[in-house]
Short mmCIF file of C-alpha atoms in Angstrom, two decimals:
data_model
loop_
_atom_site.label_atom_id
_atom_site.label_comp_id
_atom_site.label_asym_id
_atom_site.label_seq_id
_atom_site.Cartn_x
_atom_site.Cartn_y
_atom_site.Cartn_z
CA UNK A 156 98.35 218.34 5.43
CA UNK A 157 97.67 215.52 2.97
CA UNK A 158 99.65 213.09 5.53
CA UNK A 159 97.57 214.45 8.38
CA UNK A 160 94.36 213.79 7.12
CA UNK A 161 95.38 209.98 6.12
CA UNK A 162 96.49 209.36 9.71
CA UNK A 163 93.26 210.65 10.86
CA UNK A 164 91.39 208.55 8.96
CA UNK A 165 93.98 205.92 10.11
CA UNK A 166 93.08 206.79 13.62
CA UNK A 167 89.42 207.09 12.91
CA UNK A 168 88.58 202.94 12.72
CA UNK A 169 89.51 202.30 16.05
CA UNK A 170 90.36 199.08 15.48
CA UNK A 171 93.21 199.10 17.66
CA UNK A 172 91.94 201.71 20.79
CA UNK A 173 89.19 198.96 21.01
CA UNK A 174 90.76 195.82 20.31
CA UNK A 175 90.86 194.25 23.90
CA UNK A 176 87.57 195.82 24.84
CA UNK A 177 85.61 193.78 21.87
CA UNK A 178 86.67 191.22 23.47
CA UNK A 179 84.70 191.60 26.63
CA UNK A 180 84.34 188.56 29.34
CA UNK A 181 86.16 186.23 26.49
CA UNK A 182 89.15 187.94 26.94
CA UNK A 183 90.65 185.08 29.43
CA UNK A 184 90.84 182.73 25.93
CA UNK A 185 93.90 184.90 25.65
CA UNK A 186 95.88 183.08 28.47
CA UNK A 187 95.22 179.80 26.38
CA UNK A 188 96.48 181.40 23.09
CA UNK A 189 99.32 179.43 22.37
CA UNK A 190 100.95 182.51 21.39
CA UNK A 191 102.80 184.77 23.79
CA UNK A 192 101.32 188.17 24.94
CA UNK A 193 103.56 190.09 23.08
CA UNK A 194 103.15 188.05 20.04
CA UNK A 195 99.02 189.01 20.46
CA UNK A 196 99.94 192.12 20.57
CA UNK A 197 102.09 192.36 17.64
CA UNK A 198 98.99 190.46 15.71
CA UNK A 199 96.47 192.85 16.84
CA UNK A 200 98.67 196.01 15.52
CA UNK A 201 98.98 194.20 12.40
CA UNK A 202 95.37 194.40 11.93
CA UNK A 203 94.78 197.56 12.61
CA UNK A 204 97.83 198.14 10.58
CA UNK A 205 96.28 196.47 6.91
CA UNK A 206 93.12 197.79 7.53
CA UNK A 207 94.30 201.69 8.03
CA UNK A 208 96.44 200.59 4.36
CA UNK A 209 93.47 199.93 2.54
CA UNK A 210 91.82 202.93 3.50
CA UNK A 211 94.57 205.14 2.81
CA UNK A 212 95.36 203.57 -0.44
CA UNK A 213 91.78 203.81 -1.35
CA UNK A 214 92.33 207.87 -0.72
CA UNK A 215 95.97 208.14 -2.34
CA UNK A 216 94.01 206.02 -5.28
CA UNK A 217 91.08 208.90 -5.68
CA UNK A 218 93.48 211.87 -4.94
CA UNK A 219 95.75 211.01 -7.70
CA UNK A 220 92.90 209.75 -10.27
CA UNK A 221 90.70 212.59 -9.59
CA UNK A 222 92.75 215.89 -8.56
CA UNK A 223 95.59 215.01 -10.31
CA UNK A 224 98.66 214.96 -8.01
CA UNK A 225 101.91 214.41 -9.56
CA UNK A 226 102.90 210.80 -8.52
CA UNK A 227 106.53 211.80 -7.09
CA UNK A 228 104.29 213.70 -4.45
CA UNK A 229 101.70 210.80 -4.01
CA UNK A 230 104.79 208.59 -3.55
CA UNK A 231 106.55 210.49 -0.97
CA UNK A 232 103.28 211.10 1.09
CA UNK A 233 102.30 207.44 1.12
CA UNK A 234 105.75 206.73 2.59
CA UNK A 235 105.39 209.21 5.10
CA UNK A 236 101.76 208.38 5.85
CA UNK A 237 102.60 204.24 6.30
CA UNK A 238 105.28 205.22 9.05
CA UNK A 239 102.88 207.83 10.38
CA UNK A 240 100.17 205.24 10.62
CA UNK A 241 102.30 203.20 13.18
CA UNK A 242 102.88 205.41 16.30
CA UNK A 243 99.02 206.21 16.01
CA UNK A 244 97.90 202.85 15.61
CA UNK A 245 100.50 202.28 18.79
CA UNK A 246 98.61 204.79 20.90
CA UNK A 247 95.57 203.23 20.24
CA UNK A 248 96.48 199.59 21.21
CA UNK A 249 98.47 201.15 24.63
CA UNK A 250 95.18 202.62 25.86
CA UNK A 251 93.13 200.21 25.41
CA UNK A 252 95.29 198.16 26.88
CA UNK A 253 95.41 200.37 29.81
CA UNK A 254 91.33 200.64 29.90
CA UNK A 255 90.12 198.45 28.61
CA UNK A 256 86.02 197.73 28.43
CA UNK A 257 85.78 194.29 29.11
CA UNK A 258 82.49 194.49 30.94
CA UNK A 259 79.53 194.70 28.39
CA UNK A 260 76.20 193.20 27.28
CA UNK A 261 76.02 194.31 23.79
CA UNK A 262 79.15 194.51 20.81
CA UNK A 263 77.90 197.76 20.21
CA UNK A 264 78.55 199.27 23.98
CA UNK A 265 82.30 197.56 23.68
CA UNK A 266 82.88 200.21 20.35
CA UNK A 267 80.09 203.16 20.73
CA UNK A 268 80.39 203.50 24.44
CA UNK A 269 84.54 203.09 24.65
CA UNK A 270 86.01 206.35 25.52
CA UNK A 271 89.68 204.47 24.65
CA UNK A 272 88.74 205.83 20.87
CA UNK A 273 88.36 209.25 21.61
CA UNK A 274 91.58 209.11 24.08
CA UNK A 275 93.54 207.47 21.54
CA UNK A 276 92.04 210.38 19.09
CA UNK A 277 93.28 213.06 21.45
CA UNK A 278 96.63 211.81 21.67
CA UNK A 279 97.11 211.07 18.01
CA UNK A 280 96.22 214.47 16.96
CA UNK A 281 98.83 215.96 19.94
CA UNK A 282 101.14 214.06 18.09
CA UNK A 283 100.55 214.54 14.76
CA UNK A 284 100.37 218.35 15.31
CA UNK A 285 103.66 218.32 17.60
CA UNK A 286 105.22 216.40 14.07
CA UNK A 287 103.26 218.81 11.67
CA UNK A 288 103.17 221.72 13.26
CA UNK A 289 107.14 222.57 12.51
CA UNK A 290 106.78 221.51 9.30
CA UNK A 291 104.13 224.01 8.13
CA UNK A 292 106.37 226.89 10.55
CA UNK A 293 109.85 225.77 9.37
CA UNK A 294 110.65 223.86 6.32
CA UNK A 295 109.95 225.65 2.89
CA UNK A 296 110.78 222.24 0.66
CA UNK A 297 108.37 219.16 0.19
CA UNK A 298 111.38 216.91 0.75
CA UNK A 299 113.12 218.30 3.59
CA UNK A 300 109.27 218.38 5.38
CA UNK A 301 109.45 215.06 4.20
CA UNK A 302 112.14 214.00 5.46
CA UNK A 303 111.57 215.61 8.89
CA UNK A 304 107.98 214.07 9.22
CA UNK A 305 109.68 210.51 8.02
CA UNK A 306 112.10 210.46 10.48
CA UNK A 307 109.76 212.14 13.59
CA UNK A 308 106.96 209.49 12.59
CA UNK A 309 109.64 206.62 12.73
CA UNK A 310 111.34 207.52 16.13
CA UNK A 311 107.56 208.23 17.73
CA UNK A 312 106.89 204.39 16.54
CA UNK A 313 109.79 202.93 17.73
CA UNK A 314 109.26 204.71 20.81
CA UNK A 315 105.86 203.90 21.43
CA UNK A 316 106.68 200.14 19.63
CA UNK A 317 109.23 199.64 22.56
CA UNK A 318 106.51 200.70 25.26
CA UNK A 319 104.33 198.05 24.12
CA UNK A 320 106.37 195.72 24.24
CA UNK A 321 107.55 196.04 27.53
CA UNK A 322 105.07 198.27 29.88
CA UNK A 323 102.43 196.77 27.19
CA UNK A 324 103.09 193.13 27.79
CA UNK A 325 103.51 193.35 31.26
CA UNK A 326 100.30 195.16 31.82
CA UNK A 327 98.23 192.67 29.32
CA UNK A 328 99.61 189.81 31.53
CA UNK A 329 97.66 192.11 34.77
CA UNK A 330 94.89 191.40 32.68
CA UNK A 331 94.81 187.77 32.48
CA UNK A 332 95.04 187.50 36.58
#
């Protein structure tokens, strides 16, 4: 539960389900980048990446000062939660990349207005249910669940990490025309 309410909040900046759209009508600069598409993409995961970190360590941080969880437990979660973060920061970047809002007259309409967030929302929480869901029916010790959610999180992220790289790339470079 604690895992699935860190990748929510994870989810919840939308940095990367709205990372293309910010970029609105300046998105061509990309082509002169002197970077390679998949190398932008990479970079723009990243971000998302360190930013969802901060926020979760800011919550592990509180939940072990003020309600006093053993740090074994705090440990294992965190590890779980960092892996967790990546096939739902993945999502994120795939469908904005896939719709992205490039036509806009205020930086507020390319964020507020983007349905790519609540999309990428939708899917992350099919996801992370499909992952917790047998945990909660099926596994009666913290480490096996752990475990289990470790190694679901990690094949969902290399899955989705592959996608982007390929079916990702190929579509960014559709973009640029």
């Amino acid at each position: 539960i604690i895992s699935g309410i860190a990748v929510f909040m994870a989810v919840a900046n939308g940095i990367t389900a709205t990372s293309l759209s910010r970029e609105g009508k300046q998105f061509y600069i990309s082509k002169y980048i002197p970077l390679s598409y998949k190398k932008q993409i990479q970079a723009k995961l990243l971000s998302g990446f360190i930013f969802s970190i901060i926020g979760v360590l800011l919550t592990f941080l509180a939940m072990g000062f003020l309600l006093r969880v053993k740090f074994y437990l705090i440990s294992m979660v965190l590890g779980i939660t960092l892996v967790a973060i990546l096939p739902v920061l993945e999502i994120g970047l795939l469908v904005d990349i896939y719709r992205p809002k490039l036509d806009w007259d205020n930086e507020q309409k390319a964020v507020k207005q983007n349905l790519n967030y609540l999309i990428a929302l939708v899917f992350s929480i099919l996801l992370s249910g499909s992952i917790i869901y047998p945990v909660i029916k099926y596994f009666d010790t913290f480490l096996a669940a752990g475990f289990f959610m470790l190694i679901a999180y990690g094949l969902a992220a290399i899955a989705l990490y592959m996608v982007l790289m390929t079916k990702g790339v190929a579509r960014y470079r559709k973009l640029e025309g």
